[in-house]
C-alpha positions as CSV (number, residue, x, y, z in Angstrom):
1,X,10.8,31.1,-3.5
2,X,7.2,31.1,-1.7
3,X,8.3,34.0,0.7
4,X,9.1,36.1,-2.3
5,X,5.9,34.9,-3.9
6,X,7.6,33.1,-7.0
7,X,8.3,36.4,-8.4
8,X,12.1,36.1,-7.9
9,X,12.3,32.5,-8.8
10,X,11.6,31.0,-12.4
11,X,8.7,28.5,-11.5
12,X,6.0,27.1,-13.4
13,X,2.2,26.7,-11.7
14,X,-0.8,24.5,-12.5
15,X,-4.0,24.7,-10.3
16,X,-6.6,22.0,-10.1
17,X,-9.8,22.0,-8.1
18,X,-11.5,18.3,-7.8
19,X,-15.4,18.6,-6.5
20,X,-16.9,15.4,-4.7
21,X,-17.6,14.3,-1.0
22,X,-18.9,17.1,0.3
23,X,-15.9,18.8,-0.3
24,X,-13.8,21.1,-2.7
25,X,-10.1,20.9,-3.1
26,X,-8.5,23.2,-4.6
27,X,-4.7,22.1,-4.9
28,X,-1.4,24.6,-6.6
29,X,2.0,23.6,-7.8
30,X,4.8,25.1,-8.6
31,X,7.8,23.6,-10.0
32,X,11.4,25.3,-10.1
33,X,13.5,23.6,-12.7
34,X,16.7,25.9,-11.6
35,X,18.3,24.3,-8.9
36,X,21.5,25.5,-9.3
37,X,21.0,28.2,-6.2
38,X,20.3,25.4,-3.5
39,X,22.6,23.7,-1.3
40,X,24.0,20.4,-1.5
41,X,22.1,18.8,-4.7
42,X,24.7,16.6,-5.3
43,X,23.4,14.6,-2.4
44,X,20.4,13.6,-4.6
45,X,21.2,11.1,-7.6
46,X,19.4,13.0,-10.7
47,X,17.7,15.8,-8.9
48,X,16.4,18.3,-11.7
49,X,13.5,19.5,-10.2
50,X,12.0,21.0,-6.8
51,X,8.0,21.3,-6.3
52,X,5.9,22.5,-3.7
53,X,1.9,21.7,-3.5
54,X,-0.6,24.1,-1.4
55,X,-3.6,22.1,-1.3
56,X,-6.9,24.2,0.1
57,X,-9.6,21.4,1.6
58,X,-13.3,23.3,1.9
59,X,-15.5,20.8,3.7
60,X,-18.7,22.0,5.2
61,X,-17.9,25.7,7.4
62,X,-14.0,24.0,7.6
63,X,-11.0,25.1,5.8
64,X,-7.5,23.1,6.1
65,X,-4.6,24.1,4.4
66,X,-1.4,22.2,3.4
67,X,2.2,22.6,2.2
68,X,4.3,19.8,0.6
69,X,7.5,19.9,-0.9
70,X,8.8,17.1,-3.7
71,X,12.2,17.0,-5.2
72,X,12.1,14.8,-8.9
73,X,13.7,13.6,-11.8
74,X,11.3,15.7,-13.9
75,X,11.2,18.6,-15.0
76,X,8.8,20.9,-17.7
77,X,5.7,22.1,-16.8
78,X,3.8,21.9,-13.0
79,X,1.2,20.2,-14.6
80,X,3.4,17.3,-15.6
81,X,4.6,16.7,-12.1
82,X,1.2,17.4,-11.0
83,X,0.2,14.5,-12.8
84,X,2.4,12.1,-11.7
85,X,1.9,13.0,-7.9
86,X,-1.2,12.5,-8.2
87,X,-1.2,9.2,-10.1
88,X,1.2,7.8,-7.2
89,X,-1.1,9.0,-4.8
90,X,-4.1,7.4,-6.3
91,X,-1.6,3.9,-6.4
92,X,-1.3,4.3,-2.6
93,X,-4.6,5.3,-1.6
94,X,-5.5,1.9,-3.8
95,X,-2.7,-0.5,-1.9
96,X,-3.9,1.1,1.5
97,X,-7.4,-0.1,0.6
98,X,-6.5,-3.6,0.0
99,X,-4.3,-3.8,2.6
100,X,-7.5,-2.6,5.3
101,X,-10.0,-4.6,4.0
102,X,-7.7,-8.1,3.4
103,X,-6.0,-7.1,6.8
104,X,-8.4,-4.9,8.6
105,X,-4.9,-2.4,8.7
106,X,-6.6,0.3,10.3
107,X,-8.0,-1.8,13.3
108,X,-4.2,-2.6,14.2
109,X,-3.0,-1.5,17.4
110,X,0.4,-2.2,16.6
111,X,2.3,1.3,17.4
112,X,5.7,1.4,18.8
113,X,9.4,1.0,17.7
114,X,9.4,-1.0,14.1
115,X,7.0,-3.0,14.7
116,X,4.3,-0.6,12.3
117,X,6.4,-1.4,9.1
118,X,8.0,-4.6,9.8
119,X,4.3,-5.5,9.7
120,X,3.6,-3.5,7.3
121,X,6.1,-5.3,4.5
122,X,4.7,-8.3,6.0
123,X,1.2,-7.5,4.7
124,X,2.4,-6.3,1.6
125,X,4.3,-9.8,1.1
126,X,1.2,-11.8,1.9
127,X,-1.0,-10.1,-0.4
128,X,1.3,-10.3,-3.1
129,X,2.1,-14.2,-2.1
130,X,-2.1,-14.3,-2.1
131,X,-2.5,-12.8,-5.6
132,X,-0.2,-14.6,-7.3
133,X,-1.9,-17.8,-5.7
134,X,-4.5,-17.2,-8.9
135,X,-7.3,-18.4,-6.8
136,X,-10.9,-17.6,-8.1
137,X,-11.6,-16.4,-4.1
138,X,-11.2,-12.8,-2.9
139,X,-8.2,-11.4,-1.6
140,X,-9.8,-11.5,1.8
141,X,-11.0,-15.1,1.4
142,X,-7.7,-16.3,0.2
143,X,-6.4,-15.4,3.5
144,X,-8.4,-17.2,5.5
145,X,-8.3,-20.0,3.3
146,X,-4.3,-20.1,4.3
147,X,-4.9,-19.2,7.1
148,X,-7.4,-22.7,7.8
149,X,-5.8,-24.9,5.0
150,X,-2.3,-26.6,5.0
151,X,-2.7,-27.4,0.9
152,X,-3.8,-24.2,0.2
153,X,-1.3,-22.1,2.6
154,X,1.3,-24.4,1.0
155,X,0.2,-23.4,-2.5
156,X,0.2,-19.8,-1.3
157,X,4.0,-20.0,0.2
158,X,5.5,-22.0,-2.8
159,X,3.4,-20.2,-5.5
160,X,2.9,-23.5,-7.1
């Protein structure tokens, strides 16, 4: 389909450019609700849909370009998948930001075999653990509080 420019393959497109940070974004989707010409769909539980997304990054004199492809459930219009890739995007980007600053996750220099997302899911476990603590303390300061504080940490653990 992108070889032949979309012009052999029913597609639909949506283009958005976002502005901000010194830089301009401009990002293209196309989504092919026929999928009756590719191979093996059946692998995929309620495939409908295949989507690819150039994004265009101008920052300053440099230029980046990248391709991804998405299959999905949906199906319509670009712009509908457009939106929700870009909703769980913005989900993640939010998670990863809690995580680093709770965890300092970006200082961690934990790198080979599972041990990235086995610490990972631990993280993710203790922050939810910490939230649902309901304490009137950050995030950040409800972990050290466990961390120093055997009523607390028990509080945390048993979510009582």
């Amino acid at each position: 389909a992108k070889t032949a420019n979309f012009r052999s393959v029913p597609a639909t497109y949506h283009e958005q450019t976002d502005v901000g940070h010194g830089r301009v974004e401009v990002r293209r989707y196309w989504l092919v609700n026929d999928i009756s010409t590719l191979p093996k769909t059946q692998n995929w539980s309620g495939l409908q849909s295949v989507a690819m997304i150039e994004s265009e990054r101008h920052q300053g004199s440099h230029t980046t370009h990248e391709s991804r492809y998405y299959i999905t459930t949906l199906t319509g219009e670009a712009k509908i998948v457009a939106e929700a890739i870009r909703a769980h995007w913005g989900i993640e980007n939010k998670l990863h930001w809690v995580l680093d600053v709770t965890f300092r996750e970006d200082d961690s220099r934990i790198r080979r075999g599972n041990a990235p997302t086995n610490f990972n899911t631990l993280r993710q476990l203790s922050l939810n653990l910490i939230k649902h603590a309901r304490s009137n303390m950050s995030v950040k300061q409800s972990r050290l509080r466990a961390a120093w504080n055997d009523s607390f940490r028990f509080k945390v653990l048993s979510q009582q």
